[in-house]
Coordinates of C-alpha atoms in Angstrom, one line a residue:
X56 CA -11.5 25.3 55.2
X57 CA -9.1 25.0 58.1
X58 CA -9.0 24.2 61.8
X59 CA -6.7 26.0 64.2
X60 CA -5.3 23.7 66.9
X61 CA -3.1 26.3 68.6
X62 CA -3.2 30.1 69.2
X63 CA -3.0 32.3 66.1
X64 CA -0.9 35.5 65.8
X65 CA -2.0 38.2 68.2
X66 CA -1.2 41.1 65.7
X67 CA -0.4 41.6 62.0
X68 CA 3.1 40.2 61.3
X69 CA 6.1 42.5 60.6
X70 CA 8.6 39.8 59.7
X71 CA 7.9 36.4 58.3
X72 CA 10.1 33.4 57.4
X73 CA 8.8 31.1 54.7
X74 CA 10.2 27.5 54.6
X75 CA 9.9 25.8 51.3
X76 CA 13.2 24.2 50.4
X77 CA 12.6 22.0 47.4
X78 CA 12.0 20.7 44.8
X79 CA 12.1 23.3 42.0
X80 CA 8.5 22.9 41.1
X81 CA 7.4 23.1 44.7
X82 CA 9.4 26.3 45.2
X83 CA 7.8 27.9 42.1
X84 CA 4.4 26.8 43.5
X85 CA 5.1 28.7 46.7
X86 CA 5.8 32.1 45.1
X87 CA 2.1 33.2 45.3
X88 CA 2.3 32.9 49.1
X89 CA 4.9 35.6 49.2
X90 CA 2.8 37.8 46.9
X91 CA -0.3 37.3 48.9
X92 CA 1.4 38.1 52.2
X93 CA 2.9 41.3 50.8
X94 CA -0.5 42.4 49.5
X95 CA -2.2 41.8 52.8
X96 CA 0.5 43.2 55.0
X97 CA 2.1 46.2 53.3
X98 CA 5.7 46.7 54.4
X99 CA 6.1 43.2 55.8
X100 CA 9.6 41.8 55.6
X101 CA 9.6 38.3 54.1
X102 CA 12.6 35.9 54.2
X103 CA 12.7 32.5 52.5
X104 CA 14.7 29.4 53.5
X105 CA 15.4 27.4 50.3
X106 CA 17.8 24.8 48.9
X107 CA 21.0 26.5 47.6
X108 CA 20.3 25.3 44.1
X109 CA 17.0 27.1 43.9
X110 CA 17.8 30.4 45.5
X111 CA 17.3 32.2 42.2
X112 CA 13.6 31.5 42.3
X113 CA 12.6 33.4 45.5
X114 CA 14.9 36.2 44.3
X115 CA 12.6 36.7 41.3
X116 CA 9.9 37.8 43.7
X117 CA 9.6 41.5 44.6
X118 CA 8.0 40.4 47.9
X119 CA 11.0 38.5 49.3
X120 CA 13.6 40.5 51.2
X121 CA 16.3 37.9 51.8
X122 CA 16.9 34.2 50.8
X123 CA 18.5 31.9 53.3
X124 CA 20.1 29.0 51.5
X125 CA 20.3 25.5 53.0
X126 CA 22.1 22.5 51.5
X127 CA 20.2 19.5 52.9
X128 CA 20.8 17.4 49.8
X129 CA 24.5 18.1 49.8
X130 CA 24.8 17.7 53.6
X131 CA 23.3 14.2 53.4
X132 CA 26.1 13.1 51.2
X133 CA 28.8 14.3 53.6
X134 CA 27.1 14.1 57.0
X135 CA 30.3 13.3 58.9
X136 CA 32.4 16.1 57.3
X137 CA 33.5 18.9 59.6
X138 CA 32.6 21.4 56.8
X139 CA 29.0 20.1 56.8
X140 CA 28.6 20.7 60.5
X141 CA 30.3 24.1 60.3
X142 CA 27.7 25.1 57.6
X143 CA 24.8 23.7 59.8
X144 CA 26.0 25.8 62.7
X145 CA 26.3 28.9 60.5
X146 CA 22.7 28.3 59.2
X147 CA 21.4 28.0 62.8
X148 CA 23.3 31.2 63.8
X149 CA 21.8 33.1 60.8
X150 CA 18.3 31.9 61.5
X151 CA 18.5 32.8 65.2
X152 CA 20.0 36.2 64.4
X153 CA 16.5 37.3 63.2
X154 CA 13.4 37.8 65.2
X155 CA 10.4 36.6 63.2
X156 CA 6.8 37.1 64.2
X157 CA 6.0 33.9 62.3
X158 CA 7.7 31.0 60.6
X159 CA 5.5 29.4 57.9
X160 CA 6.4 25.9 56.7
X161 CA 4.4 25.1 53.6
X162 CA 6.3 21.9 52.8
X163 CA 5.0 19.8 55.6
X164 CA 8.0 17.5 55.8
X165 CA 10.0 16.6 58.9
X166 CA 13.1 18.2 57.4
X167 CA 11.3 21.5 56.7
X168 CA 9.7 21.4 60.1
X169 CA 13.0 21.0 61.8
X170 CA 14.3 24.0 59.9
X171 CA 11.3 26.0 61.0
X172 CA 12.0 25.0 64.5
X173 CA 15.5 26.5 64.3
X174 CA 14.1 30.0 63.7
X175 CA 12.6 32.2 66.5
X176 CA 8.9 33.0 66.1
X177 CA 5.6 31.3 66.1
X178 CA 5.9 28.2 63.9
X179 CA 3.0 27.6 61.6
X180 CA 2.3 24.6 59.4
X181 CA 0.0 21.8 58.4
X182 CA -1.8 19.6 60.9
X183 CA -1.1 16.0 61.4
X184 CA -4.0 15.1 59.0
X185 CA -2.8 17.5 56.3
X186 CA 1.0 17.3 56.4
X187 CA 2.8 15.2 53.8
X188 CA 4.7 13.7 56.7
X189 CA 2.3 13.7 59.7
X190 CA 5.1 13.8 62.3
X191 CA 6.1 17.2 61.0
X192 CA 3.1 18.7 62.8
X193 CA 4.7 18.1 66.2
X194 CA 7.3 20.8 65.5
X195 CA 4.7 23.6 65.0
X196 CA 3.1 25.9 67.5
X197 CA -0.1 26.3 65.4
X198 CA -1.4 23.9 62.9
X199 CA -4.1 24.0 60.2
X200 CA -6.1 21.3 58.5
X201 CA -6.6 21.7 54.8
X202 CA -8.0 19.4 52.1
X203 CA -5.5 17.5 50.1
X204 CA -7.5 17.3 46.8
X205 CA -6.6 20.9 45.6
X206 CA -3.8 22.1 43.5
X207 CA -0.5 22.6 45.3
X208 CA -0.5 26.3 44.5
X209 CA -3.9 26.9 46.1
X210 CA -3.1 24.6 49.0
X211 CA 0.0 26.7 49.9
X212 CA -2.1 29.9 49.6
X213 CA -4.9 28.5 51.7
X214 CA -2.4 27.5 54.4
X215 CA -1.0 31.1 54.5
X216 CA -4.5 32.6 54.6
X217 CA -5.6 30.4 57.5
X218 CA -2.4 31.0 59.4
X219 CA -2.5 34.8 59.0
X220 CA -6.2 35.3 59.2
X221 CA -7.2 36.6 55.7
X222 CA -9.5 35.3 53.0
X223 CA -7.7 33.3 50.3
X224 CA -9.8 34.5 47.4
X225 CA -7.4 37.0 45.9
X226 CA -6.5 36.6 42.2
X227 CA -3.5 34.4 41.6
X228 CA -0.2 36.4 41.4
X229 CA 3.2 34.8 41.3
X230 CA 4.7 38.3 41.9
X231 CA 7.8 37.7 39.8
X232 CA 9.6 39.5 37.1
X233 CA 12.4 38.0 35.0
X234 CA 15.8 39.7 34.8
X235 CA 17.1 41.1 31.6
X236 CA 18.5 38.5 29.2
X237 CA 21.6 38.5 27.0
X238 CA 20.5 35.3 25.2
X239 CA 20.8 35.9 21.4
X240 CA 17.6 36.0 19.3
X241 CA 16.8 33.3 16.7
X242 CA 19.2 33.3 13.7
X243 CA 16.3 33.1 11.3
X244 CA 14.7 36.6 10.8
X245 CA 11.0 36.5 11.5
X246 CA 11.2 33.4 13.7
X247 CA 9.8 33.4 17.2
X248 CA 11.4 31.4 19.9
X249 CA 10.0 28.3 21.5
X250 CA 11.7 26.7 24.5
X251 CA 11.6 22.9 24.7
X252 CA 12.3 21.3 28.1
X253 CA 13.1 17.7 27.0
X254 CA 14.9 16.5 30.1
X255 CA 13.7 15.6 33.6
X256 CA 15.0 13.8 36.7
X257 CA 13.2 10.5 36.0
X258 CA 13.3 8.5 32.8
X259 CA 9.7 7.5 33.1
X260 CA 8.8 11.2 32.8
X261 CA 10.6 11.6 29.4
X262 CA 8.7 12.1 26.2
X263 CA 10.1 9.9 23.3
X264 CA 12.7 11.6 21.2
X265 CA 10.9 10.7 18.0
X266 CA 7.9 12.6 19.3
X267 CA 10.0 15.7 19.9
X268 CA 11.4 15.5 16.4
X269 CA 8.0 15.2 14.8
X270 CA 6.6 18.0 16.8
X271 CA 9.6 20.3 16.3
X272 CA 9.7 19.8 12.5
X273 CA 6.0 20.6 12.3
X274 CA 6.3 23.7 14.5
X275 CA 9.3 24.9 12.5
X276 CA 7.0 25.7 9.6
X277 CA 5.2 28.4 11.6
X278 CA 8.2 29.5 11.7
X279 CA 9.6 28.8 15.2
X280 CA 13.3 28.6 16.3
X281 CA 14.0 26.3 19.2
X282 CA 16.1 26.5 22.4
X283 CA 16.6 23.2 24.2
X284 CA 18.1 23.9 27.7
X285 CA 19.8 21.1 29.7
X286 CA 21.6 20.6 33.0
X287 CA 23.8 17.5 33.5
X288 CA 25.9 15.9 30.7
X289 CA 23.3 13.2 30.0
X290 CA 20.6 15.8 29.6
X291 CA 22.9 17.8 27.3
X292 CA 23.5 14.8 25.1
X293 CA 19.8 14.4 24.6
X294 CA 19.2 18.1 23.9
X295 CA 22.1 18.2 21.4
X296 CA 20.7 15.1 19.5
X297 CA 17.3 16.7 19.3
X298 CA 18.7 20.1 18.3
X299 CA 20.6 18.5 15.4
X300 CA 17.4 16.9 14.2
X301 CA 15.5 20.2 14.2
X302 CA 15.8 23.2 11.9
X303 CA 17.0 26.4 13.7
X304 CA 17.5 24.8 17.0
X305 CA 20.2 25.3 19.6
X306 CA 21.2 23.4 22.8
X307 CA 22.9 26.1 24.9
X308 CA 25.4 25.4 27.7
X309 CA 24.0 25.0 31.2
X310 CA 22.2 28.2 32.4
X311 CA 21.5 29.5 35.9
X312 CA 17.9 29.6 36.9
X313 CA 17.9 33.4 36.6
X314 CA 19.2 33.1 33.1
X315 CA 16.6 30.5 32.2
X316 CA 13.9 32.8 33.6
X317 CA 15.1 35.6 31.3
X318 CA 15.2 33.2 28.4
X319 CA 11.6 32.1 29.1
X320 CA 10.3 35.6 29.2
X321 CA 11.4 36.0 25.6
X322 CA 9.7 32.9 24.4
X323 CA 6.4 32.8 22.5
X324 CA 5.8 29.2 23.5
X325 CA 7.2 26.7 26.0
X326 CA 6.6 22.9 25.8
X327 CA 8.2 20.7 28.5
X328 CA 8.0 17.5 30.3
X329 CA 7.1 17.3 34.1
X330 CA 10.0 19.4 35.4
X331 CA 10.2 22.5 37.6
X332 CA 11.3 24.6 34.7
X333 CA 8.0 24.0 32.9
X334 CA 6.3 25.3 36.0
X335 CA 8.5 28.3 36.0
X336 CA 7.4 29.1 32.5
X337 CA 3.7 29.0 33.5
X338 CA 4.5 31.2 36.5
X339 CA 6.0 33.8 34.2
X340 CA 2.7 33.7 32.2
X341 CA 4.4 32.4 29.0
X342 CA 2.1 30.2 26.9
X343 CA 3.0 26.8 28.3
X344 CA 2.2 23.2 27.5
X345 CA 3.3 20.5 29.9
X346 CA 3.6 16.8 28.9
X347 CA 2.9 14.1 31.4
X348 CA 3.8 10.5 30.9
X349 CA 4.2 9.0 34.4
X350 CA 2.3 11.3 36.8
X351 CA -1.1 12.8 37.2
X352 CA -1.1 16.5 36.6
X353 CA -4.4 17.1 38.5
X354 CA -2.8 18.4 41.7
X355 CA 0.6 19.4 40.6
X356 CA 0.3 20.3 36.9
X357 CA 1.3 23.7 35.5
X358 CA -0.8 26.4 36.9
X359 CA -0.7 30.1 36.1
X360 CA -2.5 33.2 34.9
X361 CA -1.3 33.0 31.3
X362 CA -2.2 30.4 28.7
X363 CA -1.3 26.9 29.9
X364 CA -2.3 23.3 29.3
X365 CA -1.5 19.9 30.8
X366 CA -1.5 17.0 28.4
X367 CA -1.2 13.3 29.1
X368 CA -1.1 11.6 32.5
X369 CA 0.1 8.5 34.3
X370 CA 1.0 5.9 31.7
X371 CA -0.8 7.9 29.0
X372 CA 1.7 10.1 27.2
X373 CA 0.2 12.5 24.7
X374 CA 0.6 11.9 21.0
X375 CA 2.6 14.4 18.9
X376 CA -0.6 15.3 16.9
X377 CA -2.4 16.3 20.1
X378 CA 0.5 18.5 21.3
X379 CA 0.9 20.1 17.8
X380 CA -2.8 21.0 17.6
X381 CA -2.7 22.5 21.1
X382 CA 0.5 24.4 20.3
X383 CA -0.9 25.8 17.0
X384 CA -4.1 26.9 18.8
X385 CA -2.1 28.6 21.7
X386 CA 0.1 30.4 19.2
X387 CA -2.8 31.6 17.1
X388 CA -4.6 32.9 20.2
X389 CA -1.4 34.8 21.1
X390 CA -1.3 36.4 17.7
X391 CA 1.3 34.2 15.9
X392 CA -0.4 32.5 12.9
X393 CA 1.2 29.7 11.0
X394 CA 2.2 30.3 7.4
X395 CA -0.4 29.3 4.9

């Protein structure tokens, strides 16, 4: 499965730094690594270096002791600002204040490898052949060759298993629990909640609004009430349009990731486009259907221990009837039958 090209750890680790900074879906896919490490090394202290916008995700994990935020995306926009360099110096000071037995970079990019290099400890990562950016391998002390044709979740887990010398065959566990939620229940008595993620970072990943409307009106007969989260103003406009077209639907104001996790934990069903929030739903074992229109879900689709399904693919968006049938089946299997 792997090839070690440098010395491995001489003893079980006591302190580990994980480096997986972005994007949201990739950070979610790395959660099982923390759970695996905590299972194999009881008492190990695990820190996680992650983009500031995504710190709430590692904080859901009971295995992660401390999150160390970085702001690479923001820093790039103000590279010559004194404040940027002050923050970079503070990050370096914070990383070097800890003594890690190992620093594991599961991202395999030059930017993540540089961050790994800033922290003291044995730096572990993908080999030249396996890294997303081959030059990243030059920054590690030990490297591992892994196949690229496996799902991202398992690839992360296999890298950690190879790096720390244990078998990667444990059952999948994201190791997360959502915080308590204050989000109000559906206004219609007897209605279950479905969360619809209709927005994503790329227009070619969107599912047509008329498809969402047809699907939502059909699912409302079950009955279901809908929550349509959104982020930026453009996403919110889309969510509000769709909410107005559906019975018992609400487009709430922007929510923190921790609040979204709590909302998802209450849902009976999540349907979403290719966005990290849909992956978070699957990680929380909520029945989840992911809709793909511009990418292939084979290696990066939703992946979890609960009911989940990837529909569509590159240039082959799923039709509403297909999604409706899958949703009805998933709801029936979870004990929610449609009205006769």
